[in-house]
mmCIF file with all atom_site columns, N, CA and C in Angstrom:
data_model
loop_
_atom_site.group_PDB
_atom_site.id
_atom_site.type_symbol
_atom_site.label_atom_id
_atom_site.label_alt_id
_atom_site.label_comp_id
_atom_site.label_asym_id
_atom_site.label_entity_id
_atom_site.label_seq_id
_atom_site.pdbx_PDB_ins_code
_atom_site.Cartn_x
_atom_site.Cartn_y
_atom_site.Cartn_z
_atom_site.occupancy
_atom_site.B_iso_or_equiv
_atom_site.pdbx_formal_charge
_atom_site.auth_seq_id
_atom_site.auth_comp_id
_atom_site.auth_asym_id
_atom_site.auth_atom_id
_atom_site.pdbx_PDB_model_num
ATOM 1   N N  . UNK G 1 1  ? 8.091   -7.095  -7.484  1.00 0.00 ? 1  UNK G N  1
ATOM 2   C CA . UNK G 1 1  ? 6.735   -6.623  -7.294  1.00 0.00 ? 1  UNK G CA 1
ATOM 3   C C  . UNK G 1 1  ? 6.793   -5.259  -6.606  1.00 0.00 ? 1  UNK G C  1
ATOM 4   N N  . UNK G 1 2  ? 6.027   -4.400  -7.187  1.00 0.00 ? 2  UNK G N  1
ATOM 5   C CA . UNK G 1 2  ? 5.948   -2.981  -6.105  1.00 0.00 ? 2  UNK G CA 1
ATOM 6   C C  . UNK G 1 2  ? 4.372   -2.944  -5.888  1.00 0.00 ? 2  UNK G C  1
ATOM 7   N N  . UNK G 1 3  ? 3.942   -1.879  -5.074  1.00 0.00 ? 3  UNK G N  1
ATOM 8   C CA . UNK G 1 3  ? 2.793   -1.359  -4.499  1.00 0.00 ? 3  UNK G CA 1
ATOM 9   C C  . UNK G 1 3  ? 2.781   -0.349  -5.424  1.00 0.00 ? 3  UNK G C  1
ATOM 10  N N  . UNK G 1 4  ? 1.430   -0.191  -5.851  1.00 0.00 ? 4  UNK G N  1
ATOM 11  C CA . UNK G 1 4  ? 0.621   0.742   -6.835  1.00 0.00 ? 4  UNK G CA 1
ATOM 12  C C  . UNK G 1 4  ? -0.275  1.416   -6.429  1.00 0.00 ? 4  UNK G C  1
ATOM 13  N N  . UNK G 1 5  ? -0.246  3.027   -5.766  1.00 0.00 ? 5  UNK G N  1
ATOM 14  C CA . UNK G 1 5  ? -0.907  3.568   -5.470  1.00 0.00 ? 5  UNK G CA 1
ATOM 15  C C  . UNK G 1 5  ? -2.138  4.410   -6.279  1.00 0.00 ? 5  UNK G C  1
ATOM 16  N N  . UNK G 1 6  ? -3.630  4.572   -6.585  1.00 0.00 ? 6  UNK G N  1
ATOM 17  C CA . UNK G 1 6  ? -4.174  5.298   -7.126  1.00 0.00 ? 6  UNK G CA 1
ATOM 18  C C  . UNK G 1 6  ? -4.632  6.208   -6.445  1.00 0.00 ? 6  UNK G C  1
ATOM 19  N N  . UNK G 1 7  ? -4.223  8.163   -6.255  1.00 0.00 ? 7  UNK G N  1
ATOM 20  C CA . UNK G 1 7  ? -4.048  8.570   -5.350  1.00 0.00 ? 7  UNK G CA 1
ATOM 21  C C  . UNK G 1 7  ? -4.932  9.728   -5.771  1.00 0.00 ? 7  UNK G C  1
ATOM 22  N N  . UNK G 1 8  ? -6.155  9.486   -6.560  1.00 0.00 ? 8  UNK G N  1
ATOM 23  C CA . UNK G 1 8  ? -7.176  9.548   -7.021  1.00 0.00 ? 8  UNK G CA 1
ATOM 24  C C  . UNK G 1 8  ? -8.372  8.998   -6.320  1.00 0.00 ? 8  UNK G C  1
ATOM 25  N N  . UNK G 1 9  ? -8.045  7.838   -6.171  1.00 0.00 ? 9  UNK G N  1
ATOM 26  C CA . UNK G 1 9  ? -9.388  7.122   -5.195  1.00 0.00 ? 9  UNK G CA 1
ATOM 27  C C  . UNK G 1 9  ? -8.850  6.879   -3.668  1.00 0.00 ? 9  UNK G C  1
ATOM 28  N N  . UNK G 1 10 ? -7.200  7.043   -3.449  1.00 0.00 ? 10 UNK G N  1
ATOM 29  C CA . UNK G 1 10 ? -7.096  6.584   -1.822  1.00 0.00 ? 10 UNK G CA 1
ATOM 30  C C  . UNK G 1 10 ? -7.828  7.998   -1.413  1.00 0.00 ? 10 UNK G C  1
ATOM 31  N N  . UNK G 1 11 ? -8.806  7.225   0.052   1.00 0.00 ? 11 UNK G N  1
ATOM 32  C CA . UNK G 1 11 ? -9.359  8.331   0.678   1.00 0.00 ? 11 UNK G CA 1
ATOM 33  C C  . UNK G 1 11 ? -8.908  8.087   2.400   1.00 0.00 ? 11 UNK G C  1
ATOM 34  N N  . UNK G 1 12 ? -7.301  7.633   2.499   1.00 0.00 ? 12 UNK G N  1
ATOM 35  C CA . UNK G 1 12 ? -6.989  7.416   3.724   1.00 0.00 ? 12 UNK G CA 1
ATOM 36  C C  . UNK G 1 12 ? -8.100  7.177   4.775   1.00 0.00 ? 12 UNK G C  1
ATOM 37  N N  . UNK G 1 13 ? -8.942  5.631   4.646   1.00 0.00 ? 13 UNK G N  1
ATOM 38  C CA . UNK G 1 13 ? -9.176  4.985   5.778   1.00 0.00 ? 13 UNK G CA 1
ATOM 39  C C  . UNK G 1 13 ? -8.374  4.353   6.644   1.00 0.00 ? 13 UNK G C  1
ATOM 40  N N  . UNK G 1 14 ? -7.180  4.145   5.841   1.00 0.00 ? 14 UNK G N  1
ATOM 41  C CA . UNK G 1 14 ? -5.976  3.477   7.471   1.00 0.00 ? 14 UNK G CA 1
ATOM 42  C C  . UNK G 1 14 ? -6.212  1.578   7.317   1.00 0.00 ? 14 UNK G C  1
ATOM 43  N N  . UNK G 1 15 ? -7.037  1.608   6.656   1.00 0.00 ? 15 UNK G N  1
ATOM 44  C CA . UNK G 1 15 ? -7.174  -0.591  6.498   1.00 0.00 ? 15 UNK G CA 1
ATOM 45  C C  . UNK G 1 15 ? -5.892  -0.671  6.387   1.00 0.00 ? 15 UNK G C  1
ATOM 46  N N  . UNK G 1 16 ? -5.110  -0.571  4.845   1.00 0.00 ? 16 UNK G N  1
ATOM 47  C CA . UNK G 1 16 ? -3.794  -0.861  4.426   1.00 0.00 ? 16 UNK G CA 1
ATOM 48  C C  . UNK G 1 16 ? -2.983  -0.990  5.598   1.00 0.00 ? 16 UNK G C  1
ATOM 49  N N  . UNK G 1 17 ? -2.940  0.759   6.258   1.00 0.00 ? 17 UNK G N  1
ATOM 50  C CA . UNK G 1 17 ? -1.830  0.677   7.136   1.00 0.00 ? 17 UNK G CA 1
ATOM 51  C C  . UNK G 1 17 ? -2.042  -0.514  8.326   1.00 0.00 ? 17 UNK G C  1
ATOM 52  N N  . UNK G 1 18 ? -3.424  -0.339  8.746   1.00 0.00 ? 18 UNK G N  1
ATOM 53  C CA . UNK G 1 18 ? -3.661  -2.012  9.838   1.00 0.00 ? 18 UNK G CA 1
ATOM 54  C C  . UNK G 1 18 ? -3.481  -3.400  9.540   1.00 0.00 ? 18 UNK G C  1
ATOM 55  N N  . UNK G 1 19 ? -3.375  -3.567  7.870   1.00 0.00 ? 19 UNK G N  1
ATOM 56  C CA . UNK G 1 19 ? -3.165  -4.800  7.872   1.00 0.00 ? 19 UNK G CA 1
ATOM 57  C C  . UNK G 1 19 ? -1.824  -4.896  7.228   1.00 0.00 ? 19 UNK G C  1
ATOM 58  N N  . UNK G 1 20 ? -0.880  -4.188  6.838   1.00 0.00 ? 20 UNK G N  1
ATOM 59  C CA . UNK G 1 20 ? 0.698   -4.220  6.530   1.00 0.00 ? 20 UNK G CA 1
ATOM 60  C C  . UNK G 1 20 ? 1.251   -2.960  6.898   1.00 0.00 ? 20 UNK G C  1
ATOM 61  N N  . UNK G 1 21 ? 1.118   -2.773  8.191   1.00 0.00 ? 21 UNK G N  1
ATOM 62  C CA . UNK G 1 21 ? 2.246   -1.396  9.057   1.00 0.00 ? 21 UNK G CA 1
ATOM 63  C C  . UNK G 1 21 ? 3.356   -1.176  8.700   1.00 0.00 ? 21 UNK G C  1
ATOM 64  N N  . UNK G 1 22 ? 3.884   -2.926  8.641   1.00 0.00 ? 22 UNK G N  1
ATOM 65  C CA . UNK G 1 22 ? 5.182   -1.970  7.791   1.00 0.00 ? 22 UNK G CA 1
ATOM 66  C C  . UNK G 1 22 ? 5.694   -1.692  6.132   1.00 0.00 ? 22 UNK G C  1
ATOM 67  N N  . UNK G 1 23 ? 4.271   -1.700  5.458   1.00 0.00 ? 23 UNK G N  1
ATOM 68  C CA . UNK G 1 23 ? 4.583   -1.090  4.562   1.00 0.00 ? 23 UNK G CA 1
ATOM 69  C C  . UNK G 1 23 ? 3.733   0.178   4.397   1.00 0.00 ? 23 UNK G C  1
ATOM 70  N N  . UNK G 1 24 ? 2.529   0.268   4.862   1.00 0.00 ? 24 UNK G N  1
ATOM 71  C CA . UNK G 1 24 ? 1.599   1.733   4.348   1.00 0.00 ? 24 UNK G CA 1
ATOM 72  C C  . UNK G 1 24 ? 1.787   2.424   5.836   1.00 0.00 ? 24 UNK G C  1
ATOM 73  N N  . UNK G 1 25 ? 1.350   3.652   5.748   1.00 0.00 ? 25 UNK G N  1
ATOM 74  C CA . UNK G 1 25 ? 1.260   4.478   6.839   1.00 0.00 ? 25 UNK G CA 1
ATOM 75  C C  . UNK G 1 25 ? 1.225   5.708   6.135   1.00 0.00 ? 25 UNK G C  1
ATOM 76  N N  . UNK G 1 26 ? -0.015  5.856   7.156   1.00 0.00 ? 26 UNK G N  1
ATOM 77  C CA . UNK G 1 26 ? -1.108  7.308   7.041   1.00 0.00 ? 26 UNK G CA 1
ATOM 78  C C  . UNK G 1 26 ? -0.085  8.389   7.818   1.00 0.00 ? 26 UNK G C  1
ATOM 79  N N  . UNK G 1 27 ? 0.646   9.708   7.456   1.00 0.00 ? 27 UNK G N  1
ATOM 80  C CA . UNK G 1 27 ? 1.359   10.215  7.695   1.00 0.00 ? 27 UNK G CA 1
ATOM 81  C C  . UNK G 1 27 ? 0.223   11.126  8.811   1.00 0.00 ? 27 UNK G C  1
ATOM 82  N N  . UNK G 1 28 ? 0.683   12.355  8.850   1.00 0.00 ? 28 UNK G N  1
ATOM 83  C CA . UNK G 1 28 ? 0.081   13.415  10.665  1.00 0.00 ? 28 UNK G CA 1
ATOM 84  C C  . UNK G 1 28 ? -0.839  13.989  9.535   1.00 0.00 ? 28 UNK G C  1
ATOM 85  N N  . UNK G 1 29 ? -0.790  14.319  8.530   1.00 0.00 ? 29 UNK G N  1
ATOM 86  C CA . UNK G 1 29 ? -1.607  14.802  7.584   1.00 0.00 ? 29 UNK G CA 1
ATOM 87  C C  . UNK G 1 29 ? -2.867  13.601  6.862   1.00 0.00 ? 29 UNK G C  1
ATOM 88  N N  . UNK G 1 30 ? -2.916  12.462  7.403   1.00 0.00 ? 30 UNK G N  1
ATOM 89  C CA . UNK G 1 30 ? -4.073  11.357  6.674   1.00 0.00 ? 30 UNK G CA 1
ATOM 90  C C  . UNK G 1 30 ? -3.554  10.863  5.331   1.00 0.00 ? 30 UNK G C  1
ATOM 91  N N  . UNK G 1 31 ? -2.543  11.170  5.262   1.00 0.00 ? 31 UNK G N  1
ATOM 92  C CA . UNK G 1 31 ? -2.195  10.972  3.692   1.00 0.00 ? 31 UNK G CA 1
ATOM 93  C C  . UNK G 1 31 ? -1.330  9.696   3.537   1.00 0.00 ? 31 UNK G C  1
ATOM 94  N N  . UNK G 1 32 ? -1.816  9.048   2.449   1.00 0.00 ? 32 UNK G N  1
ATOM 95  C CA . UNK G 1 32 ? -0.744  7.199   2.373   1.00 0.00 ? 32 UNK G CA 1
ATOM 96  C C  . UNK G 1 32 ? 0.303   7.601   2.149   1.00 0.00 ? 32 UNK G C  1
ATOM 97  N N  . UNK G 1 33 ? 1.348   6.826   3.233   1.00 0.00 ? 33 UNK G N  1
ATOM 98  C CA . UNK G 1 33 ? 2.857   7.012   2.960   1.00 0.00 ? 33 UNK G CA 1
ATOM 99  C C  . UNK G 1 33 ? 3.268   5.260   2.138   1.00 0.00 ? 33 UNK G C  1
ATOM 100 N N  . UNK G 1 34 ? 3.629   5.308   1.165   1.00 0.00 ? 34 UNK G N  1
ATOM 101 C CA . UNK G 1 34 ? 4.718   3.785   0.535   1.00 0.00 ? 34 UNK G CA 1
ATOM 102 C C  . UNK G 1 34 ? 5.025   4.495   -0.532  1.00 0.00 ? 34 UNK G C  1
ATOM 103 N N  . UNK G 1 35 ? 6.863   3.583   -0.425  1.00 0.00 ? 35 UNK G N  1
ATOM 104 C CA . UNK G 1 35 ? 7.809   3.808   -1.602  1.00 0.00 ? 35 UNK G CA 1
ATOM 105 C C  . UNK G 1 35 ? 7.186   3.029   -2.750  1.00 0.00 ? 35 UNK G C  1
ATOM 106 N N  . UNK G 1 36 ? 6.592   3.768   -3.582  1.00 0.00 ? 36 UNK G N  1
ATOM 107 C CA . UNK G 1 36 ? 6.144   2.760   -4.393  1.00 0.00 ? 36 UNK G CA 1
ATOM 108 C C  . UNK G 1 36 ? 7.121   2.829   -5.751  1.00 0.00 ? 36 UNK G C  1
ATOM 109 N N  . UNK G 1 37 ? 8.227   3.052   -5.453  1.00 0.00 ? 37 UNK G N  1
ATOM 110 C CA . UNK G 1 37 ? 9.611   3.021   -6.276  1.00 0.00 ? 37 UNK G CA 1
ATOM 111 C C  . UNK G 1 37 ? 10.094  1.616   -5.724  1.00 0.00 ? 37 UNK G C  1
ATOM 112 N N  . UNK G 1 38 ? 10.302  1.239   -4.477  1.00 0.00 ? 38 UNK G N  1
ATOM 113 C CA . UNK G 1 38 ? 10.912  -0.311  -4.418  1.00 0.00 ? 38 UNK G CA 1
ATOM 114 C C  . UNK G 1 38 ? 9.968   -1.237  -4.045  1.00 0.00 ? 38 UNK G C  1
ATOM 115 N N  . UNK G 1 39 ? 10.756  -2.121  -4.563  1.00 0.00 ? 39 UNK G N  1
ATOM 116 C CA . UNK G 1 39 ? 10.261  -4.014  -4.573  1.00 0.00 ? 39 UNK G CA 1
ATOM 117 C C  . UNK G 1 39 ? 10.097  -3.972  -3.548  1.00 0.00 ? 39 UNK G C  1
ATOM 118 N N  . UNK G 1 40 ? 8.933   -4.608  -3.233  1.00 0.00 ? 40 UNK G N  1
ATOM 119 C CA . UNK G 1 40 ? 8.448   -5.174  -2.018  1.00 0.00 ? 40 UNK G CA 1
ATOM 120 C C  . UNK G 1 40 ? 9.248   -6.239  -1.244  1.00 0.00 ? 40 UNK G C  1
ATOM 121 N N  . UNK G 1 41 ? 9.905   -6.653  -0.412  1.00 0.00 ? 41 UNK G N  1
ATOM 122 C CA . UNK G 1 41 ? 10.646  -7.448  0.170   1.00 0.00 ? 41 UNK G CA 1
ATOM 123 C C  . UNK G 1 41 ? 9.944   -8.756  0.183   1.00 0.00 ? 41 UNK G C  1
ATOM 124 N N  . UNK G 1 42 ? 10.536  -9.503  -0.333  1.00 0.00 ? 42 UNK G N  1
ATOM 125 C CA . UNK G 1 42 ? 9.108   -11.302 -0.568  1.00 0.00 ? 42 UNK G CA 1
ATOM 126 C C  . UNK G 1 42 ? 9.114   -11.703 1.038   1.00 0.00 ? 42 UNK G C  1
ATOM 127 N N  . UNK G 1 43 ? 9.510   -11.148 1.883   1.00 0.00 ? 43 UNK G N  1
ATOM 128 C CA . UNK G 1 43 ? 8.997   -11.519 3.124   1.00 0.00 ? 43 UNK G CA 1
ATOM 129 C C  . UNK G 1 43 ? 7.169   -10.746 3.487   1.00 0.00 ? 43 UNK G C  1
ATOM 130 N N  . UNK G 1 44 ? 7.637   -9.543  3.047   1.00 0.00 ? 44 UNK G N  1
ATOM 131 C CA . UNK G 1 44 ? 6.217   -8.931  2.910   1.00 0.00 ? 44 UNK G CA 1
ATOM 132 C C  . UNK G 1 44 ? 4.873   -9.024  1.969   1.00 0.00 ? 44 UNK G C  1
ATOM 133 N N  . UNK G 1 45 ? 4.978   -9.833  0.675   1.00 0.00 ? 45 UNK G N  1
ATOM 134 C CA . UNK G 1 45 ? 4.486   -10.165 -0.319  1.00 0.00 ? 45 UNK G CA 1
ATOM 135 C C  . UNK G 1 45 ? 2.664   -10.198 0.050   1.00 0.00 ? 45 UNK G C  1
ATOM 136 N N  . UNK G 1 46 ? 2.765   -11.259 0.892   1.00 0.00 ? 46 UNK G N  1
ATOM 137 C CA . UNK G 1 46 ? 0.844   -11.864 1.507   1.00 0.00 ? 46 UNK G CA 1
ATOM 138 C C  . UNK G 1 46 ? 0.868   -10.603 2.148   1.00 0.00 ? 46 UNK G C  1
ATOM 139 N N  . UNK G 1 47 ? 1.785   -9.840  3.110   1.00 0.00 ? 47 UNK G N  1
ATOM 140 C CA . UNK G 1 47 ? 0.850   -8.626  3.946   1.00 0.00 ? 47 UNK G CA 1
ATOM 141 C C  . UNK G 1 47 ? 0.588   -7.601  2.574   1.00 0.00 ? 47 UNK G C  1
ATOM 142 N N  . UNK G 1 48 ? 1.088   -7.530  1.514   1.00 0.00 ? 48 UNK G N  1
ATOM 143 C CA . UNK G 1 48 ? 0.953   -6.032  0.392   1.00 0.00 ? 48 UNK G CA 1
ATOM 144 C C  . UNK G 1 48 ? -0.065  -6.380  0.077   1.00 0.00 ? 48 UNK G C  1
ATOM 145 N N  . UNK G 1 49 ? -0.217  -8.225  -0.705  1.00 0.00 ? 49 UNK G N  1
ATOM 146 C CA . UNK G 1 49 ? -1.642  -8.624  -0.912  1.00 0.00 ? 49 UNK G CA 1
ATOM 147 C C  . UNK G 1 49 ? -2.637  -8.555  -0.091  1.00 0.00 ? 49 UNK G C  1
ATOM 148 N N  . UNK G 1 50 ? -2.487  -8.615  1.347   1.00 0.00 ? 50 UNK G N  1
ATOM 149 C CA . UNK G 1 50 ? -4.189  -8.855  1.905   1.00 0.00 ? 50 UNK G CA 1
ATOM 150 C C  . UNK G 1 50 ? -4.255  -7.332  1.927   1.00 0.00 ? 50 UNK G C  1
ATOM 151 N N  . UNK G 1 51 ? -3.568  -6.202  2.067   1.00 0.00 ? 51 UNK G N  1
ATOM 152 C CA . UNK G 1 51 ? -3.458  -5.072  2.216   1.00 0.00 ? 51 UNK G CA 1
ATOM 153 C C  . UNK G 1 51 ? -4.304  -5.022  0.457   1.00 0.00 ? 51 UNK G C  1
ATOM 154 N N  . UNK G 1 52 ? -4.121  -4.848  -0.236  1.00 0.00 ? 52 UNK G N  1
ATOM 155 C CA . UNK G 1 52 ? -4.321  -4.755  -1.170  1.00 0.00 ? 52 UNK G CA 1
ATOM 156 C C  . UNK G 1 52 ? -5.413  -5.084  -1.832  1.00 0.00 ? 52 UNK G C  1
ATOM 157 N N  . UNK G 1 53 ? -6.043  -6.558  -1.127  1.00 0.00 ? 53 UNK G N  1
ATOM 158 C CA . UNK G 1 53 ? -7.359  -6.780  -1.735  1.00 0.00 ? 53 UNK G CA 1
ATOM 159 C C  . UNK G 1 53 ? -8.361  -6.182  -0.279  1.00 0.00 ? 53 UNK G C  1
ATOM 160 N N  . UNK G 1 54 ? -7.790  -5.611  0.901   1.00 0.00 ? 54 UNK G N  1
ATOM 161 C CA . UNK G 1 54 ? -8.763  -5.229  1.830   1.00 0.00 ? 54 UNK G CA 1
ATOM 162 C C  . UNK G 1 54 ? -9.287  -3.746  1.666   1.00 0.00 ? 54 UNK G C  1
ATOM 163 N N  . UNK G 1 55 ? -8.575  -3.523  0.704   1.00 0.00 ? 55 UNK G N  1
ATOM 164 C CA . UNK G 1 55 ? -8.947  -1.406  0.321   1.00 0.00 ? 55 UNK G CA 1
ATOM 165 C C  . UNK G 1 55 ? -10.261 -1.979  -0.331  1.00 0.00 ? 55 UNK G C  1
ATOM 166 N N  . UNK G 1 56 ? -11.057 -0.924  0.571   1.00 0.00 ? 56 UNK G N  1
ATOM 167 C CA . UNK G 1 56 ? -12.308 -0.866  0.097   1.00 0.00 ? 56 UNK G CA 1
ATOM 168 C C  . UNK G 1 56 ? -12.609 0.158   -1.170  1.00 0.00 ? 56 UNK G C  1
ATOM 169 N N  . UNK G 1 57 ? -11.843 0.942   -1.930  1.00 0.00 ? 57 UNK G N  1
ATOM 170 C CA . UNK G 1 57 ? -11.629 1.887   -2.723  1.00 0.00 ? 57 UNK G CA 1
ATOM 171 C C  . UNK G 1 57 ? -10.733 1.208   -3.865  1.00 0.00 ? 57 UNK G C  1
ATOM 172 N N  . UNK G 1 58 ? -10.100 0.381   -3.922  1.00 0.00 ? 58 UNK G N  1
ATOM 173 C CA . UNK G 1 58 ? -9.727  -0.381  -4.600  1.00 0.00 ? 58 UNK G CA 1
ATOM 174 C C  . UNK G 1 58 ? -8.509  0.425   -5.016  1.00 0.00 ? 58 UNK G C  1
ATOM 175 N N  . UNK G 1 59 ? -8.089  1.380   -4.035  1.00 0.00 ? 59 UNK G N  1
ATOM 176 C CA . UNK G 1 59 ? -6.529  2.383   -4.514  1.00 0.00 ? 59 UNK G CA 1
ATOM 177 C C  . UNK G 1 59 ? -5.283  1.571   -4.688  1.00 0.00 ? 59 UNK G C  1
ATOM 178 N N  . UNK G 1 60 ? -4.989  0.712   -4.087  1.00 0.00 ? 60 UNK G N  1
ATOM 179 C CA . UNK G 1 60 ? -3.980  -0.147  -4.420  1.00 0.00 ? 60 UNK G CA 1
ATOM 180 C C  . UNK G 1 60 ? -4.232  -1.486  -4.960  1.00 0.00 ? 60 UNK G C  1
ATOM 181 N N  . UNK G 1 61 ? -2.757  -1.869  -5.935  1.00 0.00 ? 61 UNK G N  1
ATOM 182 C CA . UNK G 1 61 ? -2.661  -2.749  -6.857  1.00 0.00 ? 61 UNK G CA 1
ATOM 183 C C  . UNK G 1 61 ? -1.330  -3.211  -6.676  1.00 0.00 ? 61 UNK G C  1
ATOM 184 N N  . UNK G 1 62 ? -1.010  -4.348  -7.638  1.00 0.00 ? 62 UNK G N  1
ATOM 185 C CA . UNK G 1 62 ? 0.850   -4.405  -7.326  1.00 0.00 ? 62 UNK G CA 1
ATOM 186 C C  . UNK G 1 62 ? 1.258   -4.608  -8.634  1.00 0.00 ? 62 UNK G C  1
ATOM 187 N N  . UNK G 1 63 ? 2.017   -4.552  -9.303  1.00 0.00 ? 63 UNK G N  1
ATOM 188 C CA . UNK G 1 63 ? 2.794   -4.783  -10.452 1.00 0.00 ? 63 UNK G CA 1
ATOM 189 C C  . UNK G 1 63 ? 3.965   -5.567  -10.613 1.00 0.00 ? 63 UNK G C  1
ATOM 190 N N  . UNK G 1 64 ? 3.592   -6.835  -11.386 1.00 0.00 ? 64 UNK G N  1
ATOM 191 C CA . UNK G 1 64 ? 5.238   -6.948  -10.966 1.00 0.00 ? 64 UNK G CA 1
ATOM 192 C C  . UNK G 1 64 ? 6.133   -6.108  -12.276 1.00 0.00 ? 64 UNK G C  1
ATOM 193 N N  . UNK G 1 65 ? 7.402   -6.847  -11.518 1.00 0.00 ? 65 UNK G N  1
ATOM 194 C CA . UNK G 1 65 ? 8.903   -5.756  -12.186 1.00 0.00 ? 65 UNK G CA 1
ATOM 195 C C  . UNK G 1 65 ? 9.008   -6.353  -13.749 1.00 0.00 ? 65 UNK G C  1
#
């Protein structure tokens, strides 16, 4: 599974990064930081999802592999 950014509609509110820190983070510039080149670690799976259905912009998605 990876994280699917649409970087078109993210308008860096920071939810993502509050509800899975260690995968999103708003860099010094407001801008979403994730590798969205690697698999999500299945320890992290429910934080990408609640992260994911809590964007109010609906910028992220996940895909699996």
């Amino acid at each position: 599974m990876k994280v699917v950014v649409d970087r078109s509609k993210c308008v860096s509110l920071g939810i993502c990064e509050g509800l899975a820190p260690e995968i999103f983070v708003l860099n010094d510039e407001g801008e979403l930081e994730v590798d969205d080149q690697a698999d999500v670690d299945p320890a992290d799976i429910e934080l990408v999802r609640s992260a994911v259905s809590g964007c109010p912009v609906s910028a992220l998605s996940v895909a699996d592999d």
